[in-house]
Short mmCIF file of C-alpha atoms and ligand atoms in Angstrom, two decimals:
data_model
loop_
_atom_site.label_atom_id
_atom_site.label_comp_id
_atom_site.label_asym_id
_atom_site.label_seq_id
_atom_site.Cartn_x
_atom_site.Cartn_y
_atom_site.Cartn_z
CA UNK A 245 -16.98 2.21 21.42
CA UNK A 246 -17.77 0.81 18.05
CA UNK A 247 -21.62 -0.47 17.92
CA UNK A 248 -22.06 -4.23 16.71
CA UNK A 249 -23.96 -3.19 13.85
CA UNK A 250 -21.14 -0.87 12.90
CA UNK A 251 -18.38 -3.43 13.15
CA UNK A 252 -20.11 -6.21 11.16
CA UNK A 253 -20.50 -3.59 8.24
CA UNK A 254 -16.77 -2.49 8.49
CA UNK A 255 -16.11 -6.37 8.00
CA UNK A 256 -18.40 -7.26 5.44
CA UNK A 257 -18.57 -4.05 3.28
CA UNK A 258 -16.67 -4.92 0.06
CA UNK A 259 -13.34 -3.13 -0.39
CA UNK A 260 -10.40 -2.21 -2.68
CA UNK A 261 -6.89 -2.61 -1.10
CA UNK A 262 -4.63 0.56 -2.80
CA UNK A 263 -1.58 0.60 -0.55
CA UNK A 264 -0.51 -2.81 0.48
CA UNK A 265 3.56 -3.52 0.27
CA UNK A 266 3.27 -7.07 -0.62
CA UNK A 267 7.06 -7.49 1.57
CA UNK A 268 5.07 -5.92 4.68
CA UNK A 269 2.65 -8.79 4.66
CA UNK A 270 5.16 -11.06 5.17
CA UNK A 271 4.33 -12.93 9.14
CA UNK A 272 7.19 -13.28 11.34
CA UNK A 273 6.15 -17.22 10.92
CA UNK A 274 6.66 -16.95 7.14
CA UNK A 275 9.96 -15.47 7.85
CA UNK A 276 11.38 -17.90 9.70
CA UNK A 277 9.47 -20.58 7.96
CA UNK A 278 11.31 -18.78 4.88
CA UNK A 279 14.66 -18.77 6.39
CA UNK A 280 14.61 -22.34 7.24
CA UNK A 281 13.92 -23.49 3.93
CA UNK A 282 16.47 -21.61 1.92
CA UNK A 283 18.93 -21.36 4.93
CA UNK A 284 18.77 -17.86 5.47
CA UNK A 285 20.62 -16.86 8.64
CA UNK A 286 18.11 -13.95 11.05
CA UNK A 287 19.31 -11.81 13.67
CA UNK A 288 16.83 -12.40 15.72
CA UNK A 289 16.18 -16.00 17.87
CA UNK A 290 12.57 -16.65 17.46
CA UNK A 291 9.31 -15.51 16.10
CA UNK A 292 8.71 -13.99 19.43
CA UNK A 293 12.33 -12.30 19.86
CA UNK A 294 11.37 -10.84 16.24
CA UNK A 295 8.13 -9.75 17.03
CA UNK A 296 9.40 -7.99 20.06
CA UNK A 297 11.48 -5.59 17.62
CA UNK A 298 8.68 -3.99 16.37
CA UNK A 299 8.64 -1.11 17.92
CA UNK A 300 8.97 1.99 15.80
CA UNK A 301 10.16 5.45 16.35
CA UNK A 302 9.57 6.73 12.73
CA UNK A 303 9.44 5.10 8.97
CA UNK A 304 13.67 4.91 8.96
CA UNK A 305 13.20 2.58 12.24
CA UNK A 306 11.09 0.23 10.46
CA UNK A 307 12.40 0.37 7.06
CA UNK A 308 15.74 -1.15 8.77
CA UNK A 309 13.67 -4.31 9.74
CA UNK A 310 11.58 -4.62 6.61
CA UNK A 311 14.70 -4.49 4.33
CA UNK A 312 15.88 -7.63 7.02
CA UNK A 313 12.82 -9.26 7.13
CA UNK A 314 12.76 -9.65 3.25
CA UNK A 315 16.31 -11.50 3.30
CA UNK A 316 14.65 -14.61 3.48
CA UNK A 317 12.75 -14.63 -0.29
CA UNK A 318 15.06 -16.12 -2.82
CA UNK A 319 12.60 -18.42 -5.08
CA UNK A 320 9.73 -17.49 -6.97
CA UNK A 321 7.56 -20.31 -4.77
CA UNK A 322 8.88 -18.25 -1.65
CA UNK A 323 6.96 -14.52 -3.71
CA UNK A 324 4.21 -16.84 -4.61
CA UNK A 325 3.57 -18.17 -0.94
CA UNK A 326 3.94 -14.45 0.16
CA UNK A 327 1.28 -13.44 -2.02
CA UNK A 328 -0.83 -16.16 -1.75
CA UNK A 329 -0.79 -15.80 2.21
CA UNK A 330 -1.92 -11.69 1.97
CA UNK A 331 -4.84 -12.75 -0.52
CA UNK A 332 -6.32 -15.18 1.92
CA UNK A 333 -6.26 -12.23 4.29
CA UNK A 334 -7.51 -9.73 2.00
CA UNK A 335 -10.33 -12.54 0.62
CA UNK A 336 -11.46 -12.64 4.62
CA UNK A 337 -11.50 -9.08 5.21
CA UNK A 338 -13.71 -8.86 2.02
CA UNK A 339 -11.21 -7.34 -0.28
CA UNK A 340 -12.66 -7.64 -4.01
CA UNK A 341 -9.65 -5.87 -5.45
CA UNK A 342 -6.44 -4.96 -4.63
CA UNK A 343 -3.09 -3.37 -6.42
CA UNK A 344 -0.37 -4.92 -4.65
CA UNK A 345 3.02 -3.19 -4.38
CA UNK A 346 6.44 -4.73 -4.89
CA UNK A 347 10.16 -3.67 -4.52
CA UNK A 348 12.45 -5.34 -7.29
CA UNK A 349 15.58 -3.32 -5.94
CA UNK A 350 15.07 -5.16 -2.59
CA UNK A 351 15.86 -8.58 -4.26
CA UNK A 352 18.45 -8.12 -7.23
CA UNK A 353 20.63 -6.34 -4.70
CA UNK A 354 20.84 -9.49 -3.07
CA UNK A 355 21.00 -11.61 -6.52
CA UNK A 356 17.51 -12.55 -6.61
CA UNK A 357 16.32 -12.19 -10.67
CA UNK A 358 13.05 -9.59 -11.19
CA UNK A 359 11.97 -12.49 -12.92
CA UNK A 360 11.94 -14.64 -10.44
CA UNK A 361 10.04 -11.79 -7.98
CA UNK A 362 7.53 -11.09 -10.74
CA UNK A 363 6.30 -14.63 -11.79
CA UNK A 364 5.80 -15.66 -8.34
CA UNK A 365 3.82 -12.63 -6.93
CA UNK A 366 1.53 -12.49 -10.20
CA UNK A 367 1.20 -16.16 -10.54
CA UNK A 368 -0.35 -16.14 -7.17
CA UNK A 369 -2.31 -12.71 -8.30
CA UNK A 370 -4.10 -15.01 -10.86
CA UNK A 371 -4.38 -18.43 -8.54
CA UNK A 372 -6.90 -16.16 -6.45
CA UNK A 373 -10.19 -15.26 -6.45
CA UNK A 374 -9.63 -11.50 -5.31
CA UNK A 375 -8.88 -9.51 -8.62
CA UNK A 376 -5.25 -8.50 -7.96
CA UNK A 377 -2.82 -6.31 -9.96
CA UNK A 378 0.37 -4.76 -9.37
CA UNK A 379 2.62 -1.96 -9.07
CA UNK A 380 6.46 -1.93 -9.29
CA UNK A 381 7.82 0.70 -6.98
CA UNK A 382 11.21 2.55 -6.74
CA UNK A 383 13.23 2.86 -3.33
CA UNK A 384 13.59 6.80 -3.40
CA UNK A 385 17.00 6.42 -1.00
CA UNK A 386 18.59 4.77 -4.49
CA UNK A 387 19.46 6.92 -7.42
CA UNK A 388 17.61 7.18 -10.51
CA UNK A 389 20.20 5.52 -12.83
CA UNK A 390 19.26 2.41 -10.67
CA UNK A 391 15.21 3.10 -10.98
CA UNK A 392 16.03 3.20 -14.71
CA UNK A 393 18.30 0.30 -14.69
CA UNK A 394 15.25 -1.57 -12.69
CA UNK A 395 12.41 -0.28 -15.27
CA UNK A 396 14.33 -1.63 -18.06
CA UNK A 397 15.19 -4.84 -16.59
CA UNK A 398 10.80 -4.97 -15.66
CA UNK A 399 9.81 -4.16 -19.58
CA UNK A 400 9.74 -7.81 -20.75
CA UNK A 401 7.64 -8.44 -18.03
CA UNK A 402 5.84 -5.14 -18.80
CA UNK A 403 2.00 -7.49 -19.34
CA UNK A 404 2.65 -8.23 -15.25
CA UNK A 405 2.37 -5.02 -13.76
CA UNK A 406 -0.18 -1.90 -14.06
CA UNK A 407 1.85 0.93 -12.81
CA UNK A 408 4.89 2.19 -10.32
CA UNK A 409 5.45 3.50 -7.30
CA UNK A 410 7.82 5.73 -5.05
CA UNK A 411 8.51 4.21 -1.71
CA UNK A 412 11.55 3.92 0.72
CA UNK A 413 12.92 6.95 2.85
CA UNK A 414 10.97 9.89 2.17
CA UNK A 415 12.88 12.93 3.74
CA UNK A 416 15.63 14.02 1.56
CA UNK A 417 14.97 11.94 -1.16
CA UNK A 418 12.12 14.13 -3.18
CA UNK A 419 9.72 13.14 -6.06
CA UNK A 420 11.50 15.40 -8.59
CA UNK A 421 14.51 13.27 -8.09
CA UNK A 422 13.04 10.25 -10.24
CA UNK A 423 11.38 12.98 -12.83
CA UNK A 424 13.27 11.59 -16.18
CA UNK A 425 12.09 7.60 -15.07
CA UNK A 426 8.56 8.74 -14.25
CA UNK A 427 8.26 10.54 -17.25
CA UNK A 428 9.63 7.16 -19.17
CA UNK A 429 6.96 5.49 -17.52
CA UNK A 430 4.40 7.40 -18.58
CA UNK A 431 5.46 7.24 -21.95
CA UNK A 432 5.11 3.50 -21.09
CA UNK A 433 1.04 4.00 -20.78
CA UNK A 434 2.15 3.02 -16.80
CA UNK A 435 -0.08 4.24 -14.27
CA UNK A 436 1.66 6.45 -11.54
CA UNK A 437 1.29 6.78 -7.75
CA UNK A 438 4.16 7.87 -5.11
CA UNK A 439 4.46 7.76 -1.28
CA UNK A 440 4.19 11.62 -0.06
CA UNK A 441 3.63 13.67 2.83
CA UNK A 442 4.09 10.77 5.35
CA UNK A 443 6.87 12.03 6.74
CA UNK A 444 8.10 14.31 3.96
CA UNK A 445 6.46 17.98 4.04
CA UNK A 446 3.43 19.47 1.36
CA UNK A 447 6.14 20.53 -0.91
CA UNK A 448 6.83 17.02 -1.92
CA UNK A 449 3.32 16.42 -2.34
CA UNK A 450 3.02 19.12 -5.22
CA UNK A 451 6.32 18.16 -7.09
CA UNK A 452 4.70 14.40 -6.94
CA UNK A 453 1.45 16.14 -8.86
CA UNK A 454 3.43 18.76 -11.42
CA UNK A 455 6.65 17.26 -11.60
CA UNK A 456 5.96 13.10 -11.70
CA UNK A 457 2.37 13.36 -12.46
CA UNK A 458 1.33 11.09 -10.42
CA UNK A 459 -2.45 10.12 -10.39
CA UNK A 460 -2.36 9.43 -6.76
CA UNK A 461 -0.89 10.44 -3.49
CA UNK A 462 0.32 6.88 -1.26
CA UNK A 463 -0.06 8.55 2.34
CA UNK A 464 -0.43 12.81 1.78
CA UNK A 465 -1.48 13.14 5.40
CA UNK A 466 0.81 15.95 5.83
CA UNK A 467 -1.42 18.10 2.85
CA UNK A 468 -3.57 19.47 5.65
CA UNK A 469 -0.98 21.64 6.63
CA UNK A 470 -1.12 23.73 3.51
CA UNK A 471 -4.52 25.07 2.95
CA UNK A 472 -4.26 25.33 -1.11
CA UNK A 473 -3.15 22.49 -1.33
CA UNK A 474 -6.09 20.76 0.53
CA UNK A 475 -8.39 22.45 -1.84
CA UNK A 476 -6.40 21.06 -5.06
CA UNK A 477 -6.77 18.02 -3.71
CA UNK A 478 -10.51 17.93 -2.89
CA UNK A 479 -10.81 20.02 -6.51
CA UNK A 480 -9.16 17.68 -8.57
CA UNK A 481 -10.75 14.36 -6.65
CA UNK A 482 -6.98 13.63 -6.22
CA UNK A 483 -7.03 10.28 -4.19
CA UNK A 484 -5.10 9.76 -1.23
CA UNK A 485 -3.98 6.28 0.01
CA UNK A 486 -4.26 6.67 3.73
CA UNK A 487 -2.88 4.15 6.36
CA UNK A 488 -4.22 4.80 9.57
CA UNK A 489 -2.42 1.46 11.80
CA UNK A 490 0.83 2.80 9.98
CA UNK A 491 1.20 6.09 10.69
CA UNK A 492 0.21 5.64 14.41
CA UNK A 493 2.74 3.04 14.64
CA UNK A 494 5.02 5.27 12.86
CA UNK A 495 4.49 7.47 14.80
CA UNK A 496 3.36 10.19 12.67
CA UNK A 497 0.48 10.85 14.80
CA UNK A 498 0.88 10.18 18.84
CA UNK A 499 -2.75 8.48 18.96
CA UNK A 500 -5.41 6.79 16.25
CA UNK A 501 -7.58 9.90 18.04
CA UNK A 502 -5.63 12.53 16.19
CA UNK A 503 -5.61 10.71 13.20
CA UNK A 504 -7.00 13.55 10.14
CA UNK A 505 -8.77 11.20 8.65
CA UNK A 506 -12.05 12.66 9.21
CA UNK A 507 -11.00 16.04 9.16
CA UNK A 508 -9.46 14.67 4.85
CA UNK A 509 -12.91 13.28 4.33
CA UNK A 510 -14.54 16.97 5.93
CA UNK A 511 -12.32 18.69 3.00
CA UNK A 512 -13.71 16.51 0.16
CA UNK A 513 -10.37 15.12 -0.19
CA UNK A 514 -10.90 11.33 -2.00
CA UNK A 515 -9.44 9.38 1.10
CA UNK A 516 -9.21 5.91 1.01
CA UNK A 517 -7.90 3.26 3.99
CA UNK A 518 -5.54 0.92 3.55
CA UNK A 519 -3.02 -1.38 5.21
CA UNK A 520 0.46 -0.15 4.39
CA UNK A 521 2.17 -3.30 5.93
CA UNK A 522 -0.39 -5.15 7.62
CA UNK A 523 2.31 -7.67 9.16
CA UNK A 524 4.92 -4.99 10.83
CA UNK A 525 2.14 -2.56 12.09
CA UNK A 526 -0.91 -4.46 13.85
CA UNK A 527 -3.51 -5.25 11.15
CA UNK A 528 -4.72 -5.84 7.83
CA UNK A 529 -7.68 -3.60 5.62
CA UNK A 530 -10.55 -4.97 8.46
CA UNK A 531 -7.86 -3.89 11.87
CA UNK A 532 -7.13 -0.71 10.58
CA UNK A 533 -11.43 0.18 9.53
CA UNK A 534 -12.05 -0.85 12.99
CA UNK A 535 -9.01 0.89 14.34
CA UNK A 536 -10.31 4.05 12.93
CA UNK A 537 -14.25 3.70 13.59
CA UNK A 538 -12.93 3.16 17.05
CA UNK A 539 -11.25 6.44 17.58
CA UNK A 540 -12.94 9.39 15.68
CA UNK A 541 -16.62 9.73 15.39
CA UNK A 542 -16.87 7.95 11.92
CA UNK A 543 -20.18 6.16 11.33
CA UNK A 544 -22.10 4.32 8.62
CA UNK A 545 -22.11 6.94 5.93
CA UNK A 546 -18.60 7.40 6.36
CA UNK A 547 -18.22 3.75 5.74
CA UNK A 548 -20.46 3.80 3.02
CA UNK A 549 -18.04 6.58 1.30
CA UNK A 550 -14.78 4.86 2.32
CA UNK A 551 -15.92 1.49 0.74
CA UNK A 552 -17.11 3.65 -2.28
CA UNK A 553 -13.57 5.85 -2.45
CA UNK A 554 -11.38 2.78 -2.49
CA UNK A 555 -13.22 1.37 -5.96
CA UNK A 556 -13.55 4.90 -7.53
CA UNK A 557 -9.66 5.22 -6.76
CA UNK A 558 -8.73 2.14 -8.27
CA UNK A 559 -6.81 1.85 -11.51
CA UNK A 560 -9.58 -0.44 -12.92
CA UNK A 561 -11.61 -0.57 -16.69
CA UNK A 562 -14.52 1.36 -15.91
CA UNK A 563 -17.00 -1.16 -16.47
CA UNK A 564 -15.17 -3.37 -13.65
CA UNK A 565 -15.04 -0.40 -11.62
CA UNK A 566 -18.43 0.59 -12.03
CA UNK A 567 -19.57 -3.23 -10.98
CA UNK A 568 -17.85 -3.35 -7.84
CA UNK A 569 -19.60 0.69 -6.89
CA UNK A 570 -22.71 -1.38 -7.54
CA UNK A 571 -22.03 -3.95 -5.35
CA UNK A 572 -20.92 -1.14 -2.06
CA UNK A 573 -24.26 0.22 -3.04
CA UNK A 574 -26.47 -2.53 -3.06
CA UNK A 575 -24.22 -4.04 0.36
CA UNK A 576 -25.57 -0.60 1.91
CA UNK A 577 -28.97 -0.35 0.88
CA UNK A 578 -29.97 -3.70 2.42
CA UNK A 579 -28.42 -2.08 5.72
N1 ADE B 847 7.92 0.79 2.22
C1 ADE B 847 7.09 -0.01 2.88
N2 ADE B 847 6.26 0.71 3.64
C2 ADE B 847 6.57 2.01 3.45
C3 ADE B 847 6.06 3.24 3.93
N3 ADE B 847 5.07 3.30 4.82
N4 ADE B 847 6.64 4.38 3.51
C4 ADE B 847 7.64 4.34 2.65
N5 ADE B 847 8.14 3.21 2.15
C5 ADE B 847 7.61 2.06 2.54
ZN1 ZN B 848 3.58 2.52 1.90
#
């Protein structure tokens, strides 16, 4: 059990969000609040019926209902009230900073203009008091002619977003095939991250690193299964954006008590925790600390590094970045 003294600091440390799909914070009350408003027809009866459905066998099982679940956004006041409603969670859970992830493809396939997705996640990004930036990511089980097709239809909003991504299906669907877009976005001066090693094996993890350059790993849990690898990672400080409520719920470990989160941190490896998609799997950044504290023998000076890990990960100027360190720092000498 988690001590009182260790829970309040898990709350009130400050902390940097890095893997947060802003369409995975969406409430099953915003949905249907959502659906109502722009007359969006839902399979599913009530809030409760829709609820009941989340019950994963692995990241294809949810994906279905997340791709459903975002049906219901077709205005930019509809992205802004989306955002707006995961800041005021973040904000409570003491998130100073957070780089918010967003999936054009899963709107203009249903009409929906990028503009209209872009304006009204980063308008709420500046209406907040938690510094917020974003990342435009690519659904991997598309082809790369439609990546490219989405990058170029982003550029005039190019000022809006810090980076991309690589999310959607993992298996059979590696890094290396979105090499030519990734390597148009870092000719861009766009910061790069992709999903790996949640489901897909240690192979995709190094084509992520050498073939997309990415300058950090969204999941990687699966890296402990290849020992050199491991040690690149921990060599090279190469952060990892770990989800703990996620991958129990996706079931890519049975129990939070064989989560390798500790056994990351033991290897050197940069891990940070994050919420994935705090509305489909049980929590937000504080529920999935807790989560964690509660089921491997983590204690303050873990905390104390996790808090730090999150900032030193973070795409930010290094002035900001070293401002916030100072902040975890003083928050844990006054403990
Ligand atoms: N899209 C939203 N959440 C995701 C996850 N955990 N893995 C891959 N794609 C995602
Ligand atoms: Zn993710």
């Amino acid at each position: 059990m988690l001590n009182d003294q260790l829970r309040r600091v898990l709350q009130q440390m400050p902390k940097a969000e890095l893997h947060i799909h802003i369409e995975g914070s969406l409430e099953p009350e915003l949905i249907f609040a959502l659906a109502e408003r722009n007359g969006v027809k839902l399979a599913y009866g009530s809030v409760e019926e829709l609820r009941a459905a989340y019950a994963f066998t692995d990241l294809q099982s949810f994906l279905d209902i997340y791709y459903a679940g975002a049906s219901v956004l077709l205005k930019e006041q509809d992205f802004y009230d989306m955002t707006m409603a995961y800041l005021k969670r973040a904000e409570a859970d003491n998130v100073r900073h957070t780089e918010i992830f967003f999936d054009p493809q899963t709107h203009t396939a249903r009409g929906v203009d990028i503009k209209v997705v872009i304006d009204g996640i980063y308008r709420a990004c500046q209406d907040s008091p938690v510094s917020a930036t974003l990342i435009l990511c690519f659904l991997r089980h598309l082809s790369e002619e439609d990546a490219i097709a989405t990058l170029e239809a982003a550029l005039p909003y190019r000022d809006k977003f810090i980076g991309v991504g690589l999310d959607s299906s993992e298996v059979g669907n590696p890094p290396e095939k979105f090499a030519n877009v990734f390597a148009r976005c870092r000719d861009l001066g766009l910061r790069l991250v992709a999903h790996a090693g949640e489901e897909g094996p240690p192979a995709y993890i190094y084509t992520a690193l050498d073939t997309l350059k990415v300058e950090r790993i969204d999941h990687g849990v699966r890296c402990l299964e290849d020992a050199e690898l491991t040690a690149r990672l921990a060599k090279e400080q190469m952060a990892l954006t770990v989800c703990p409520l996620s991958n129990i719920k996706l079931c890519v470990f049975d129990q939070m008590e064989q989560h390798n989160l500790l056994q990351l941190l033991d290897a050197g490896i940069l891990a940070t925790v994050n919420s994935d998609d705090p509305a489909y799997f049980g929590g937000y950044m504080n529920d999935n600390f807790i989560a964690t504290f509660e089921a491997l023998p983590l204690g303050l000076s873990h905390a104390h590094r996790l808090s730090r890990n999150g900032f030193v990960a973070a795409f930010l100027p290094e002035e900001q970045k070293q401002k916030f360190l100072a902040e975890v720092d003083a928050f844990f000498a006054k403990i």
